[in-house]
mmCIF file of C-alpha atoms and ligand atoms in Angstrom:
data_model
loop_
_atom_site.group_PDB
_atom_site.id
_atom_site.type_symbol
_atom_site.label_atom_id
_atom_site.label_comp_id
_atom_site.label_asym_id
_atom_site.label_seq_id
_atom_site.Cartn_x
_atom_site.Cartn_y
_atom_site.Cartn_z
ATOM 1 C CA MET A 1 -18.119 50.619 -29.744
ATOM 2 C CA THR A 2 -18.992 47.129 -32.216
ATOM 3 C CA SER A 3 -20.964 44.953 -29.788
ATOM 4 C CA ALA A 4 -21.819 41.098 -29.694
ATOM 5 C CA LEU A 5 -24.250 39.052 -28.073
ATOM 6 C CA LEU A 6 -22.769 35.994 -26.857
ATOM 7 C CA LEU A 7 -25.472 33.651 -26.287
ATOM 8 C CA ILE A 8 -23.906 30.116 -24.225
ATOM 9 C CA ASP A 9 -24.661 26.662 -23.954
ATOM 10 C CA LEU A 10 -28.377 26.915 -25.156
ATOM 11 C CA GLN A 11 -28.276 23.196 -25.838
ATOM 12 C CA ASN A 12 -31.188 19.902 -25.446
ATOM 13 C CA ASP A 13 -29.001 18.747 -22.307
ATOM 14 C CA PHE A 14 -28.854 21.510 -20.558
ATOM 15 C CA CYS A 15 -32.848 22.050 -20.189
ATOM 16 C CA PRO A 16 -35.086 20.007 -18.513
ATOM 17 C CA GLY A 17 -35.116 16.615 -19.760
ATOM 18 C CA GLY A 18 -31.544 16.763 -20.376
ATOM 19 C CA ALA A 19 -28.892 14.997 -19.620
ATOM 20 C CA LEU A 20 -26.868 17.436 -17.424
ATOM 21 C CA ALA A 21 -30.310 19.420 -16.771
ATOM 22 C CA VAL A 22 -29.716 23.057 -15.300
ATOM 23 C CA THR A 23 -33.033 24.053 -13.229
ATOM 24 C CA GLU A 24 -35.128 26.063 -15.050
ATOM 25 C CA GLY A 25 -32.271 25.980 -18.062
ATOM 26 C CA ASP A 26 -35.486 26.354 -20.684
ATOM 27 C CA GLN A 27 -36.439 29.488 -19.358
ATOM 28 C CA THR A 28 -33.263 30.743 -20.426
ATOM 29 C CA ILE A 29 -34.467 30.698 -24.173
ATOM 30 C CA ALA A 30 -37.463 33.489 -24.065
ATOM 31 C CA VAL A 31 -34.942 35.619 -22.215
ATOM 32 C CA ALA A 32 -32.082 35.050 -25.201
ATOM 33 C CA ASN A 33 -34.869 35.149 -28.167
ATOM 34 C CA GLN A 34 -36.316 38.565 -27.009
ATOM 35 C CA ALA A 35 -32.161 39.850 -27.046
ATOM 36 C CA ILE A 36 -31.905 38.207 -30.121
ATOM 37 C CA ALA A 37 -34.618 40.052 -31.220
ATOM 38 C CA ALA A 38 -33.182 43.914 -30.490
ATOM 39 C CA CYS A 39 -29.580 42.479 -31.734
ATOM 40 C CA SER A 40 -30.821 41.884 -34.463
ATOM 41 C CA ASN A 41 -32.744 44.978 -35.211
ATOM 42 C CA ALA A 42 -29.731 47.121 -34.034
ATOM 43 C CA GLY A 43 -26.836 44.547 -36.747
ATOM 44 C CA TRP A 44 -25.502 43.787 -33.573
ATOM 45 C CA HIS A 45 -24.042 39.632 -34.425
ATOM 46 C CA ILE A 46 -25.107 36.875 -32.766
ATOM 47 C CA VAL A 47 -23.106 34.688 -31.243
ATOM 48 C CA ALA A 48 -23.616 30.765 -30.215
ATOM 49 C CA SER A 49 -21.066 28.589 -27.533
ATOM 50 C CA GLN A 50 -21.790 24.596 -28.416
ATOM 51 C CA ASP A 51 -20.802 22.461 -25.670
ATOM 52 C CA TRP A 52 -19.556 19.970 -28.163
ATOM 53 C CA HIS A 53 -17.357 16.544 -27.244
ATOM 54 C CA PRO A 54 -16.849 13.227 -28.106
ATOM 55 C CA GLU A 55 -18.289 10.280 -26.862
ATOM 56 C CA ASN A 56 -15.141 9.194 -25.699
ATOM 57 C CA HIS A 57 -14.647 12.483 -23.451
ATOM 58 C CA ARG A 58 -12.107 12.271 -20.085
ATOM 59 C CA SER A 59 -14.379 14.671 -18.108
ATOM 60 C CA PHE A 60 -17.850 12.511 -17.990
ATOM 61 C CA ALA A 61 -17.848 10.007 -15.033
ATOM 62 C CA VAL A 62 -18.950 7.006 -16.879
ATOM 63 C CA ASN A 63 -15.847 7.345 -18.618
ATOM 64 C CA SER A 64 -13.122 7.992 -15.957
ATOM 65 C CA GLY A 65 -14.609 5.110 -13.767
ATOM 66 C CA GLN A 66 -16.522 8.385 -11.607
ATOM 67 C CA GLN A 67 -19.167 8.735 -9.582
ATOM 68 C CA ALA A 68 -21.223 11.748 -11.748
ATOM 69 C CA TRP A 69 -21.378 14.815 -10.065
ATOM 70 C CA THR A 70 -17.937 14.484 -7.555
ATOM 71 C CA LEU A 71 -14.802 16.450 -8.183
ATOM 72 C CA GLY A 72 -11.358 15.211 -8.736
ATOM 73 C CA GLU A 73 -8.839 16.284 -11.561
ATOM 74 C CA LEU A 74 -8.298 15.166 -14.945
ATOM 75 C CA GLU A 75 -4.839 15.855 -16.461
ATOM 76 C CA GLY A 76 -4.107 17.945 -13.138
ATOM 77 C CA LEU A 77 -6.741 19.836 -13.626
ATOM 78 C CA PRO A 78 -10.153 19.746 -10.840
ATOM 79 C CA GLN A 79 -12.634 18.533 -12.417
ATOM 80 C CA VAL A 80 -16.277 18.286 -11.821
ATOM 81 C CA TRP A 81 -16.899 14.294 -12.985
ATOM 82 C CA TRP A 82 -19.818 15.323 -14.909
ATOM 83 C CA PRO A 83 -23.025 12.874 -16.790
ATOM 84 C CA ALA A 84 -22.554 11.679 -19.939
ATOM 85 C CA HIS A 85 -23.794 14.906 -22.004
ATOM 86 C CA CYS A 86 -24.257 17.326 -25.290
ATOM 87 C CA ILE A 87 -22.094 14.466 -27.497
ATOM 88 C CA GLU A 88 -21.248 15.911 -31.021
ATOM 89 C CA GLN A 89 -23.508 15.719 -33.229
ATOM 90 C CA GLN A 90 -26.407 14.330 -31.014
ATOM 91 C CA SER A 91 -29.530 15.373 -29.982
ATOM 92 C CA GLY A 92 -28.745 16.624 -26.607
ATOM 93 C CA ALA A 93 -25.920 18.942 -27.788
ATOM 94 C CA ASP A 94 -28.159 20.733 -30.381
ATOM 95 C CA PHE A 95 -29.635 24.434 -29.966
ATOM 96 C CA HIS A 96 -32.788 24.313 -27.219
ATOM 97 C CA PRO A 97 -36.214 24.048 -29.794
ATOM 98 C CA GLU A 98 -37.209 27.490 -29.723
ATOM 99 C CA LEU A 99 -34.231 29.297 -29.354
ATOM 100 C CA ASN A 100 -34.774 31.655 -32.929
ATOM 101 C CA LYS A 101 -31.466 29.989 -34.071
ATOM 102 C CA ALA A 102 -32.220 31.507 -37.985
ATOM 103 C CA ALA A 103 -30.585 35.106 -36.519
ATOM 104 C CA ILE A 104 -27.150 32.989 -34.989
ATOM 105 C CA THR A 105 -24.979 34.670 -37.297
ATOM 106 C CA PHE A 106 -22.061 33.114 -35.717
ATOM 107 C CA VAL A 107 -21.293 29.813 -33.885
ATOM 108 C CA VAL A 108 -18.084 28.593 -31.666
ATOM 109 C CA HIS A 109 -17.869 25.328 -30.568
ATOM 110 C CA LYS A 110 -15.418 24.127 -27.568
ATOM 111 C CA GLY A 111 -14.919 20.342 -25.157
ATOM 112 C CA GLN A 112 -13.130 18.108 -27.877
ATOM 113 C CA ASN A 113 -10.646 17.457 -26.805
ATOM 114 C CA ALA A 114 -10.874 14.465 -24.561
ATOM 115 C CA ASP A 115 -9.124 15.148 -22.551
ATOM 116 C CA ILE A 116 -9.342 18.315 -20.999
ATOM 117 C CA ASP A 117 -12.577 20.119 -19.997
ATOM 118 C CA SER A 118 -13.763 23.798 -21.960
ATOM 119 C CA TYR A 119 -16.100 25.344 -19.959
ATOM 120 C CA SER A 120 -14.706 28.962 -21.839
ATOM 121 C CA ALA A 121 -16.348 29.874 -25.392
ATOM 122 C CA PHE A 122 -13.001 31.238 -25.768
ATOM 123 C CA PHE A 123 -10.385 28.525 -24.081
ATOM 124 C CA ASP A 124 -9.759 25.070 -22.637
ATOM 125 C CA ASN A 125 -9.808 25.158 -18.531
ATOM 126 C CA GLY A 126 -5.737 24.336 -19.399
ATOM 127 C CA LYS A 127 -5.802 27.113 -21.787
ATOM 128 C CA LEU A 128 -3.521 25.658 -24.098
ATOM 129 C CA ALA A 129 -5.929 26.261 -26.816
ATOM 130 C CA ALA A 130 -7.873 28.556 -28.018
ATOM 131 C CA THR A 131 -11.558 28.200 -29.855
ATOM 132 C CA GLY A 132 -11.101 31.078 -32.536
ATOM 133 C CA LEU A 133 -13.928 33.047 -30.848
ATOM 134 C CA ASP A 134 -11.479 36.207 -29.836
ATOM 135 C CA GLU A 135 -9.698 35.924 -33.509
ATOM 136 C CA TRP A 136 -13.303 35.757 -34.815
ATOM 137 C CA LEU A 137 -14.191 38.996 -32.121
ATOM 138 C CA HIS A 138 -11.652 40.845 -33.009
ATOM 139 C CA GLN A 139 -11.993 40.572 -37.129
ATOM 140 C CA GLN A 140 -15.330 41.778 -36.500
ATOM 141 C CA GLN A 141 -14.245 44.588 -34.469
ATOM 142 C CA ILE A 142 -16.335 43.134 -31.504
ATOM 143 C CA THR A 143 -14.926 45.732 -28.480
ATOM 144 C CA HIS A 144 -17.819 44.666 -26.465
ATOM 145 C CA LEU A 145 -20.192 41.792 -25.154
ATOM 146 C CA VAL A 146 -23.692 40.543 -23.851
ATOM 147 C CA VAL A 147 -23.482 37.484 -22.343
ATOM 148 C CA MET A 148 -26.674 35.573 -21.438
ATOM 149 C CA GLY A 149 -26.631 31.797 -20.953
ATOM 150 C CA LEU A 150 -25.924 27.771 -19.314
ATOM 151 C CA ALA A 151 -24.969 27.776 -16.261
ATOM 152 C CA THR A 152 -24.092 30.642 -14.852
ATOM 153 C CA ASP A 153 -21.655 28.942 -13.068
ATOM 154 C CA TYR A 154 -19.710 26.941 -14.913
ATOM 155 C CA CYS A 155 -19.834 27.926 -19.187
ATOM 156 C CA VAL A 156 -21.241 31.082 -18.624
ATOM 157 C CA LYS A 157 -18.823 32.203 -15.454
ATOM 158 C CA PHE A 158 -15.447 31.091 -17.597
ATOM 159 C CA SER A 159 -16.163 32.738 -20.300
ATOM 160 C CA VAL A 160 -17.099 36.145 -18.737
ATOM 161 C CA LEU A 161 -14.117 35.555 -17.266
ATOM 162 C CA ASP A 162 -12.478 35.005 -19.831
ATOM 163 C CA ALA A 163 -13.463 37.952 -22.424
ATOM 164 C CA LEU A 164 -12.368 40.578 -19.381
ATOM 165 C CA SER A 165 -9.324 39.313 -18.799
ATOM 166 C CA LEU A 166 -8.964 39.430 -23.157
ATOM 167 C CA GLY A 167 -10.069 43.445 -22.686
ATOM 168 C CA TYR A 168 -13.659 42.375 -23.850
ATOM 169 C CA GLN A 169 -16.119 44.966 -21.639
ATOM 170 C CA VAL A 170 -19.690 42.993 -20.746
ATOM 171 C CA THR A 171 -22.598 43.818 -19.617
ATOM 172 C CA LEU A 172 -24.374 39.964 -18.070
ATOM 173 C CA ILE A 173 -28.193 39.492 -18.393
ATOM 174 C CA ALA A 174 -28.477 37.324 -15.417
ATOM 175 C CA GLU A 175 -31.996 36.290 -15.470
ATOM 176 C CA GLY A 176 -31.187 35.163 -19.201
ATOM 177 C CA CYS A 177 -28.210 33.093 -17.586
ATOM 178 C CA ARG A 178 -29.366 29.797 -14.549
ATOM 179 C CA ALA A 179 -26.535 27.559 -11.836
ATOM 180 C CA VAL A 180 -25.800 24.478 -11.901
ATOM 181 C CA ASN A 181 -25.443 24.674 -8.438
ATOM 182 C CA LEU A 182 -23.554 21.391 -6.873
ATOM 183 C CA ALA A 183 -23.671 24.353 -4.304
ATOM 184 C CA ALA A 184 -27.070 26.136 -3.384
ATOM 185 C CA SER A 185 -24.945 29.245 -4.073
ATOM 186 C CA ASP A 186 -22.897 28.563 -6.981
ATOM 187 C CA GLY A 187 -25.169 31.403 -9.067
ATOM 188 C CA GLU A 188 -25.130 33.801 -6.873
ATOM 189 C CA GLN A 189 -21.523 33.558 -5.840
ATOM 190 C CA ALA A 190 -20.320 32.883 -9.978
ATOM 191 C CA ILE A 191 -22.134 36.383 -10.527
ATOM 192 C CA LEU A 192 -20.930 37.913 -7.626
ATOM 193 C CA ASP A 193 -17.161 36.569 -9.342
ATOM 194 C CA MET A 194 -18.034 37.659 -12.737
ATOM 195 C CA GLN A 195 -19.417 41.619 -11.035
ATOM 196 C CA GLN A 196 -16.023 41.653 -9.415
ATOM 197 C CA ALA A 197 -13.729 41.937 -12.369
ATOM 198 C CA GLY A 198 -15.499 43.977 -13.777
ATOM 199 C CA ALA A 199 -19.125 42.742 -15.850
ATOM 200 C CA GLN A 200 -22.286 44.883 -15.555
ATOM 201 C CA ILE A 201 -24.965 43.175 -13.892
ATOM 202 C CA GLN A 202 -28.174 44.115 -16.179
ATOM 203 C CA THR A 203 -31.519 42.980 -15.873
ATOM 204 C CA LEU A 204 -32.993 42.060 -19.828
ATOM 205 C CA GLN A 205 -35.326 45.723 -19.670
ATOM 206 C CA THR A 206 -32.808 47.634 -19.157
ATOM 207 C CA TRP A 207 -30.016 46.834 -21.242
ATOM 208 C CA LEU A 208 -33.099 46.991 -23.688
ATOM 209 C CA SER A 209 -33.752 49.841 -22.207
ATOM 210 C CA THR A 210 -29.712 51.132 -23.793
ATOM 211 C CA LEU A 211 -30.488 49.532 -27.480
ATOM 212 C CA ALA A 212 -33.167 51.863 -28.120
HETATM 213 C C1 VGL B 1 -21.259 23.275 -18.336
HETATM 214 C C2 VGL B 1 -20.627 21.763 -17.370
HETATM 215 C C3 VGL B 1 -19.528 20.196 -18.812
HETATM 216 C C4 VGL B 1 -22.059 24.462 -19.050
HETATM 217 C C5 VGL B 1 -20.735 22.629 -19.669
HETATM 218 O O1 VGL B 1 -21.916 24.756 -20.291
HETATM 219 O O2 VGL B 1 -22.113 25.515 -18.760
HETATM 220 N N1 VGL B 1 -21.170 22.933 -17.511
HETATM 221 N N2 VGL B 1 -19.857 20.822 -19.115
HETATM 222 ZN ZN1 ZN B 2 -19.248 19.865 -20.814
#
């Protein structure tokens, strides 16, 4: 079994002070850096996704004439209207400054098509287009993913569910994740959904001890 670490959207806009700030989003960075150190040691690939939108993305409330943080529909799919965030090439889309970026061996961008949102690191929300992540993981013969990042109830959840349906074994490090929590229990529910679908939920320490 070949494993990789998959870090979801550890970007400035999802951290306190960012455009779509997730409560304690920045507290995932120290967890990610510990995981990165251990995985580098073990010779694993370290893969990171970046939410990467054009300025005219229609998931942005302002571009669709909607109120931010409310629910609507975009091209027939349910859509939360988000504040403008993670605009390609801008600092909000950068990885958090404390993340050990040098150790990342593959970066995948998602959300470039203005007409459809893309929570998963594998496919857009309508599964119309693939990002190339699955293909790349196949080329490396990676069959197991250890996942953490932002946000638990959106990009982490949909990445994990897609990974499981694509046949990967998935371990989720819950303390390396934080949720948007539009409803207070969304993060908790997302973890249950991932577990139900077959993800193994582990603490950082327990997982690190399996590596040693
Ligand atoms: C995300 C909302 C909009 C995420 C991305 O990374 O979870 N959430 N775009
Ligand atoms: Zn986004």
